[in-house]
mmCIF file of N, CA and C in Angstrom:
data_model
loop_
_atom_site.group_PDB
_atom_site.id
_atom_site.type_symbol
_atom_site.label_atom_id
_atom_site.label_comp_id
_atom_site.label_asym_id
_atom_site.label_seq_id
_atom_site.Cartn_x
_atom_site.Cartn_y
_atom_site.Cartn_z
ATOM 1 N N MET A 24 15.621 -8.532 10.620
ATOM 2 C CA MET A 24 15.959 -9.598 9.699
ATOM 3 C C MET A 24 15.050 -9.489 8.472
ATOM 4 N N SER A 25 15.639 -9.587 7.310
ATOM 5 C CA SER A 25 14.909 -9.494 6.056
ATOM 6 C C SER A 25 14.359 -10.862 5.660
ATOM 7 N N LEU A 26 13.221 -10.851 5.002
ATOM 8 C CA LEU A 26 12.613 -12.086 4.506
ATOM 9 C C LEU A 26 13.433 -12.685 3.374
ATOM 10 N N ILE A 27 14.128 -11.814 2.633
ATOM 11 C CA ILE A 27 14.834 -12.263 1.434
ATOM 12 C C ILE A 27 16.125 -11.478 1.267
ATOM 13 N N GLU A 28 17.132 -12.132 0.751
ATOM 14 C CA GLU A 28 18.377 -11.470 0.377
ATOM 15 C C GLU A 28 18.573 -11.721 -1.104
ATOM 16 N N SER A 29 18.972 -10.686 -1.851
ATOM 17 C CA SER A 29 19.164 -10.863 -3.287
ATOM 18 C C SER A 29 20.545 -10.384 -3.704
ATOM 19 N N LYS A 30 21.041 -10.994 -4.772
ATOM 20 C CA LYS A 30 22.341 -10.616 -5.316
ATOM 21 C C LYS A 30 22.266 -10.773 -6.830
ATOM 22 N N PHE A 31 22.667 -9.723 -7.559
ATOM 23 C CA PHE A 31 22.662 -9.778 -9.015
ATOM 24 C C PHE A 31 23.757 -10.717 -9.495
ATOM 25 N N ILE A 32 23.434 -11.539 -10.487
ATOM 26 C CA ILE A 32 24.411 -12.456 -11.078
ATOM 27 C C ILE A 32 24.742 -11.943 -12.472
ATOM 28 N N TYR A 33 26.013 -11.653 -12.708
ATOM 29 C CA TYR A 33 26.429 -11.183 -14.026
ATOM 30 C C TYR A 33 26.376 -12.315 -15.030
ATOM 31 N N PRO A 34 26.072 -11.967 -16.282
ATOM 32 C CA PRO A 34 26.043 -13.009 -17.313
ATOM 33 C C PRO A 34 27.446 -13.495 -17.635
ATOM 34 N N ASN A 35 27.520 -14.715 -18.124
ATOM 35 C CA ASN A 35 28.776 -15.246 -18.636
ATOM 36 C C ASN A 35 28.430 -16.056 -19.880
ATOM 37 N N PRO A 36 29.408 -16.551 -20.611
ATOM 38 C CA PRO A 36 29.089 -17.263 -21.859
ATOM 39 C C PRO A 36 28.180 -18.475 -21.677
ATOM 40 N N LEU A 37 28.154 -19.066 -20.490
ATOM 41 C CA LEU A 37 27.348 -20.263 -20.273
ATOM 42 C C LEU A 37 25.966 -19.986 -19.701
ATOM 43 N N ASN A 38 25.793 -18.860 -19.021
ATOM 44 C CA ASN A 38 24.530 -18.562 -18.350
ATOM 45 C C ASN A 38 24.093 -17.128 -18.612
ATOM 46 N N PRO A 39 22.784 -16.894 -18.690
ATOM 47 C CA PRO A 39 22.301 -15.521 -18.802
ATOM 48 C C PRO A 39 22.440 -14.814 -17.456
ATOM 49 N N ALA A 40 22.156 -13.531 -17.441
ATOM 50 C CA ALA A 40 22.159 -12.788 -16.182
ATOM 51 C C ALA A 40 20.947 -13.210 -15.364
ATOM 52 N N GLY A 41 20.996 -12.904 -14.097
ATOM 53 C CA GLY A 41 19.865 -13.246 -13.245
ATOM 54 C C GLY A 41 20.093 -12.795 -11.825
ATOM 55 N N LEU A 42 19.293 -13.334 -10.938
ATOM 56 C CA LEU A 42 19.391 -13.026 -9.517
ATOM 57 C C LEU A 42 19.599 -14.300 -8.728
ATOM 58 N N GLU A 43 20.325 -14.160 -7.664
ATOM 59 C CA GLU A 43 20.429 -15.227 -6.673
ATOM 60 C C GLU A 43 19.693 -14.703 -5.450
ATOM 61 N N ILE A 44 18.702 -15.461 -4.977
ATOM 62 C CA ILE A 44 17.952 -15.023 -3.801
ATOM 63 C C ILE A 44 17.975 -16.108 -2.733
ATOM 64 N N GLU A 45 17.902 -15.667 -1.508
ATOM 65 C CA GLU A 45 17.833 -16.563 -0.350
ATOM 66 C C GLU A 45 16.569 -16.198 0.413
ATOM 67 N N LEU A 46 15.593 -17.114 0.424
ATOM 68 C CA LEU A 46 14.338 -16.889 1.137
ATOM 69 C C LEU A 46 14.425 -17.477 2.540
ATOM 70 N N LYS A 47 14.001 -16.713 3.520
ATOM 71 C CA LYS A 47 13.992 -17.177 4.911
ATOM 72 C C LYS A 47 12.736 -17.988 5.231
ATOM 73 N N ASP A 48 11.737 -17.920 4.323
ATOM 74 C CA ASP A 48 10.465 -18.615 4.514
ATOM 75 C C ASP A 48 9.877 -18.893 3.130
ATOM 76 N N ASP A 49 8.965 -19.851 3.012
ATOM 77 C CA ASP A 49 8.244 -20.049 1.752
ATOM 78 C C ASP A 49 7.539 -18.736 1.419
ATOM 79 N N ALA A 50 7.551 -18.350 0.130
ATOM 80 C CA ALA A 50 6.965 -17.058 -0.232
ATOM 81 C C ALA A 50 6.466 -17.058 -1.669
ATOM 82 N N GLU A 51 5.467 -16.202 -1.923
ATOM 83 C CA GLU A 51 5.047 -15.893 -3.286
ATOM 84 C C GLU A 51 5.952 -14.770 -3.764
ATOM 85 N N VAL A 52 6.617 -14.992 -4.893
ATOM 86 C CA VAL A 52 7.621 -14.047 -5.369
ATOM 87 C C VAL A 52 7.225 -13.518 -6.747
ATOM 88 N N THR A 53 7.407 -12.211 -6.934
ATOM 89 C CA THR A 53 7.195 -11.559 -8.224
ATOM 90 C C THR A 53 8.491 -10.860 -8.608
ATOM 91 N N LEU A 54 8.938 -11.064 -9.846
ATOM 92 C CA LEU A 54 10.147 -10.419 -10.360
ATOM 93 C C LEU A 54 9.784 -9.680 -11.637
ATOM 94 N N THR A 55 10.045 -8.373 -11.654
ATOM 95 C CA THR A 55 9.690 -7.513 -12.773
ATOM 96 C C THR A 55 10.914 -6.725 -13.213
ATOM 97 N N LEU A 56 11.084 -6.545 -14.527
ATOM 98 C CA LEU A 56 12.128 -5.678 -15.066
ATOM 99 C C LEU A 56 11.487 -4.353 -15.456
ATOM 100 N N LEU A 57 12.178 -3.254 -15.151
ATOM 101 C CA LEU A 57 11.640 -1.909 -15.346
ATOM 102 C C LEU A 57 12.547 -1.085 -16.248
ATOM 103 N N ASP A 58 11.957 -0.074 -16.922
ATOM 104 C CA ASP A 58 12.763 0.839 -17.729
ATOM 105 C C ASP A 58 13.235 2.004 -16.860
ATOM 106 N N ALA A 59 13.896 2.974 -17.480
ATOM 107 C CA ALA A 59 14.473 4.104 -16.742
ATOM 108 C C ALA A 59 13.415 4.947 -16.031
ATOM 109 N N GLN A 60 12.180 4.946 -16.537
ATOM 110 C CA GLN A 60 11.104 5.716 -15.915
ATOM 111 C C GLN A 60 10.363 4.919 -14.839
ATOM 112 N N GLY A 61 10.760 3.675 -14.629
ATOM 113 C CA GLY A 61 10.115 2.842 -13.622
ATOM 114 C C GLY A 61 8.893 2.101 -14.133
ATOM 115 N N ASN A 62 8.684 2.122 -15.455
ATOM 116 C CA ASN A 62 7.557 1.397 -16.046
ATOM 117 C C ASN A 62 7.891 -0.081 -16.172
ATOM 118 N N THR A 63 6.917 -0.932 -15.904
ATOM 119 C CA THR A 63 7.104 -2.373 -16.066
ATOM 120 C C THR A 63 7.267 -2.688 -17.544
ATOM 121 N N THR A 64 8.367 -3.347 -17.892
ATOM 122 C CA THR A 64 8.599 -3.727 -19.284
ATOM 123 C C THR A 64 8.527 -5.237 -19.471
ATOM 124 N N LEU A 65 8.771 -5.988 -18.397
ATOM 125 C CA LEU A 65 8.692 -7.442 -18.488
ATOM 126 C C LEU A 65 8.472 -8.025 -17.103
ATOM 127 N N LYS A 66 7.478 -8.887 -16.970
ATOM 128 C CA LYS A 66 7.304 -9.657 -15.731
ATOM 129 C C LYS A 66 7.959 -11.003 -15.964
ATOM 130 N N VAL A 67 9.048 -11.256 -15.261
ATOM 131 C CA VAL A 67 9.747 -12.536 -15.390
ATOM 132 C C VAL A 67 8.839 -13.630 -14.843
ATOM 133 N N PHE A 68 8.228 -13.388 -13.678
ATOM 134 C CA PHE A 68 7.148 -14.221 -13.152
ATOM 135 C C PHE A 68 6.395 -13.434 -12.096
ATOM 136 N N GLU A 69 5.158 -13.885 -11.829
ATOM 137 C CA GLU A 69 4.295 -13.175 -10.891
ATOM 138 C C GLU A 69 3.664 -14.164 -9.916
ATOM 139 N N ASN A 70 3.771 -13.847 -8.624
ATOM 140 C CA ASN A 70 3.174 -14.660 -7.551
ATOM 141 C C ASN A 70 3.563 -16.132 -7.645
ATOM 142 N N LYS A 71 4.818 -16.381 -7.959
ATOM 143 C CA LYS A 71 5.320 -17.759 -8.042
ATOM 144 C C LYS A 71 5.695 -18.228 -6.636
ATOM 145 N N MET A 72 5.151 -19.356 -6.221
ATOM 146 C CA MET A 72 5.441 -19.894 -4.893
ATOM 147 C C MET A 72 6.813 -20.555 -4.911
ATOM 148 N N LEU A 73 7.706 -20.068 -4.057
ATOM 149 C CA LEU A 73 9.045 -20.636 -3.935
ATOM 150 C C LEU A 73 9.269 -21.090 -2.495
ATOM 151 N N PRO A 74 9.878 -22.249 -2.301
ATOM 152 C CA PRO A 74 10.175 -22.705 -0.943
ATOM 153 C C PRO A 74 11.348 -21.920 -0.353
ATOM 154 N N HIS A 75 11.458 -21.941 0.967
ATOM 155 C CA HIS A 75 12.585 -21.251 1.598
ATOM 156 C C HIS A 75 13.890 -21.867 1.090
ATOM 157 N N GLY A 76 14.947 -21.078 1.148
ATOM 158 C CA GLY A 76 16.249 -21.546 0.678
ATOM 159 C C GLY A 76 16.777 -20.681 -0.455
ATOM 160 N N ARG A 77 17.837 -21.167 -1.078
ATOM 161 C CA ARG A 77 18.543 -20.428 -2.131
ATOM 162 C C ARG A 77 17.971 -20.780 -3.500
ATOM 163 N N HIS A 78 17.815 -19.736 -4.339
ATOM 164 C CA HIS A 78 17.299 -19.916 -5.699
ATOM 165 C C HIS A 78 18.094 -19.042 -6.660
ATOM 166 N N GLU A 79 18.386 -19.557 -7.851
ATOM 167 C CA GLU A 79 18.953 -18.752 -8.926
ATOM 168 C C GLU A 79 17.858 -18.554 -9.954
ATOM 169 N N ILE A 80 17.598 -17.306 -10.287
ATOM 170 C CA ILE A 80 16.545 -16.961 -11.236
ATOM 171 C C ILE A 80 17.203 -16.345 -12.458
ATOM 172 N N ASP A 81 17.102 -17.022 -13.597
ATOM 173 C CA ASP A 81 17.675 -16.503 -14.836
ATOM 174 C C ASP A 81 16.730 -15.496 -15.466
ATOM 175 N N PHE A 82 17.297 -14.384 -15.947
ATOM 176 C CA PHE A 82 16.517 -13.445 -16.738
ATOM 177 C C PHE A 82 16.405 -14.018 -18.141
ATOM 178 N N PRO A 83 15.313 -13.723 -18.833
ATOM 179 C CA PRO A 83 15.210 -14.181 -20.221
ATOM 180 C C PRO A 83 16.225 -13.444 -21.083
ATOM 181 N N LYS A 84 16.544 -14.014 -22.240
ATOM 182 C CA LYS A 84 17.473 -13.354 -23.154
ATOM 183 C C LYS A 84 16.883 -12.006 -23.553
ATOM 184 N N ILE A 85 17.709 -10.985 -23.497
ATOM 185 C CA ILE A 85 17.249 -9.640 -23.806
ATOM 186 C C ILE A 85 17.946 -9.159 -25.069
ATOM 187 N N GLU A 86 17.162 -8.623 -25.977
ATOM 188 C CA GLU A 86 17.715 -8.115 -27.228
ATOM 189 C C GLU A 86 18.532 -6.858 -26.974
ATOM 190 N N LYS A 87 19.449 -6.581 -27.897
ATOM 191 C CA LYS A 87 20.348 -5.444 -27.793
ATOM 192 C C LYS A 87 19.614 -4.118 -27.585
ATOM 193 N N SER A 88 18.498 -3.941 -28.252
ATOM 194 C CA SER A 88 17.793 -2.663 -28.213
ATOM 195 C C SER A 88 16.987 -2.449 -26.927
ATOM 196 N N THR A 89 16.809 -3.488 -26.131
ATOM 197 C CA THR A 89 16.015 -3.373 -24.908
ATOM 198 C C THR A 89 16.821 -2.667 -23.830
ATOM 199 N N ASN A 90 16.165 -1.770 -23.095
ATOM 200 C CA ASN A 90 16.888 -1.006 -22.087
ATOM 201 C C ASN A 90 16.249 -1.191 -20.717
ATOM 202 N N TYR A 91 16.495 -2.338 -20.102
ATOM 203 C CA TYR A 91 16.040 -2.569 -18.738
ATOM 204 C C TYR A 91 17.033 -1.905 -17.803
ATOM 205 N N CYS A 92 16.535 -1.115 -16.885
ATOM 206 C CA CYS A 92 17.417 -0.387 -15.979
ATOM 207 C C CYS A 92 17.311 -0.849 -14.528
ATOM 208 N N TYR A 93 16.170 -1.424 -14.147
ATOM 209 C CA TYR A 93 15.932 -1.812 -12.758
ATOM 210 C C TYR A 93 15.236 -3.169 -12.699
ATOM 211 N N TYR A 94 15.341 -3.799 -11.547
ATOM 212 C CA TYR A 94 14.488 -4.953 -11.288
ATOM 213 C C TYR A 94 13.746 -4.702 -9.984
ATOM 214 N N ARG A 95 12.532 -5.210 -9.903
ATOM 215 C CA ARG A 95 11.739 -5.129 -8.673
ATOM 216 C C ARG A 95 11.417 -6.551 -8.246
ATOM 217 N N LEU A 96 11.744 -6.847 -7.005
ATOM 218 C CA LEU A 96 11.522 -8.166 -6.436
ATOM 219 C C LEU A 96 10.574 -7.999 -5.254
ATOM 220 N N ILE A 97 9.473 -8.743 -5.277
ATOM 221 C CA ILE A 97 8.485 -8.695 -4.191
ATOM 222 C C ILE A 97 8.288 -10.114 -3.677
ATOM 223 N N ALA A 98 8.334 -10.274 -2.371
ATOM 224 C CA ALA A 98 8.101 -11.582 -1.747
ATOM 225 C C ALA A 98 7.077 -11.406 -0.629
ATOM 226 N N VAL A 99 6.090 -12.303 -0.598
ATOM 227 C CA VAL A 99 5.046 -12.260 0.430
ATOM 228 C C VAL A 99 4.977 -13.627 1.097
ATOM 229 N N SER A 100 5.059 -13.632 2.425
ATOM 230 C CA SER A 100 4.991 -14.880 3.189
ATOM 231 C C SER A 100 4.251 -14.603 4.495
ATOM 232 N N PRO A 101 4.025 -15.636 5.311
ATOM 233 C CA PRO A 101 3.420 -15.400 6.627
ATOM 234 C C PRO A 101 4.262 -14.457 7.500
ATOM 235 N N LEU A 102 5.560 -14.317 7.193
ATOM 236 C CA LEU A 102 6.414 -13.404 7.957
ATOM 237 C C LEU A 102 6.211 -11.950 7.564
ATOM 238 N N GLY A 103 5.539 -11.710 6.431
ATOM 239 C CA GLY A 103 5.294 -10.346 5.980
ATOM 240 C C GLY A 103 5.581 -10.166 4.499
ATOM 241 N N LYS A 104 5.591 -8.893 4.075
ATOM 242 C CA LYS A 104 5.853 -8.547 2.680
ATOM 243 C C LYS A 104 7.185 -7.817 2.603
ATOM 244 N N TRP A 105 7.958 -8.145 1.581
ATOM 245 C CA TRP A 105 9.260 -7.538 1.376
ATOM 246 C C TRP A 105 9.336 -7.101 -0.072
ATOM 247 N N GLU A 106 9.840 -5.892 -0.319
ATOM 248 C CA GLU A 106 9.954 -5.378 -1.679
ATOM 249 C C GLU A 106 11.289 -4.675 -1.845
ATOM 250 N N GLU A 107 11.891 -4.885 -3.017
ATOM 251 C CA GLU A 107 13.188 -4.269 -3.304
ATOM 252 C C GLU A 107 13.208 -3.872 -4.775
ATOM 253 N N THR A 108 13.650 -2.667 -5.050
ATOM 254 C CA THR A 108 13.889 -2.229 -6.422
ATOM 255 C C THR A 108 15.339 -1.788 -6.482
ATOM 256 N N LYS A 109 16.091 -2.385 -7.407
ATOM 257 C CA LYS A 109 17.519 -2.064 -7.534
ATOM 258 C C LYS A 109 17.871 -1.804 -8.989
ATOM 259 N N ARG A 110 18.847 -0.951 -9.164
ATOM 260 C CA ARG A 110 19.348 -0.639 -10.501
ATOM 261 C C ARG A 110 20.204 -1.796 -10.997
ATOM 262 N N LEU A 111 20.012 -2.129 -12.269
ATOM 263 C CA LEU A 111 20.864 -3.132 -12.900
ATOM 264 C C LEU A 111 22.148 -2.452 -13.357
ATOM 265 N N PRO A 112 23.265 -3.134 -13.291
ATOM 266 C CA PRO A 112 24.506 -2.546 -13.799
ATOM 267 C C PRO A 112 24.355 -2.176 -15.274
ATOM 268 N N GLN A 113 25.066 -1.146 -15.713
ATOM 269 C CA GLN A 113 24.968 -0.658 -17.090
ATOM 270 C C GLN A 113 25.208 -1.775 -18.096
ATOM 271 N N TYR A 114 26.069 -2.705 -17.762
ATOM 272 C CA TYR A 114 26.398 -3.840 -18.627
ATOM 273 C C TYR A 114 25.152 -4.616 -19.011
ATOM 274 N N GLU A 115 24.150 -4.551 -18.160
ATOM 275 C CA GLU A 115 22.935 -5.321 -18.317
ATOM 276 C C GLU A 115 22.207 -5.131 -19.628
ATOM 277 N N ALA A 116 22.160 -3.896 -20.121
ATOM 278 C CA ALA A 116 21.338 -3.612 -21.292
ATOM 279 C C ALA A 116 21.766 -4.433 -22.500
ATOM 280 N N LYS A 117 22.964 -5.003 -22.480
ATOM 281 C CA LYS A 117 23.478 -5.719 -23.644
ATOM 282 C C LYS A 117 23.708 -7.195 -23.392
ATOM 283 N N PHE A 118 23.159 -7.769 -22.326
ATOM 284 C CA PHE A 118 23.517 -9.158 -22.049
ATOM 285 C C PHE A 118 22.892 -10.158 -22.999
ATOM 286 N N GLY A 119 22.019 -9.730 -23.929
ATOM 287 C CA GLY A 119 21.473 -10.633 -24.931
ATOM 288 C C GLY A 119 22.368 -10.772 -26.150
ATOM 289 N N GLU A 120 23.427 -9.968 -26.208
ATOM 290 C CA GLU A 120 24.333 -10.016 -27.358
ATOM 291 C C GLU A 120 25.147 -11.288 -27.368
ATOM 292 N N LYS A 121 25.534 -11.690 -28.525
ATOM 293 C CA LYS A 121 26.452 -12.831 -28.667
ATOM 294 C C LYS A 121 27.799 -12.302 -29.067
#
């Protein structure tokens, strides 16, 4: 059983892109956006304490020229440490456009 389940949320005209996560336990969560080489380009938040349950995390508005390719999600709780790095859909690089 995983400590956390995540699902990418596509942007729409009313909401920015983001993640939907389900925590099985209270956890300190870090969410980072990475470039194609795996370098950290933006920390959305670091070691933020979140209670167990479902959470929607909005990504900040991203400019057209920014090229985020991956996100890394880390959660630490008494149940253990969980880490996931996933590729963002290609559509992602332009979700700051109007």
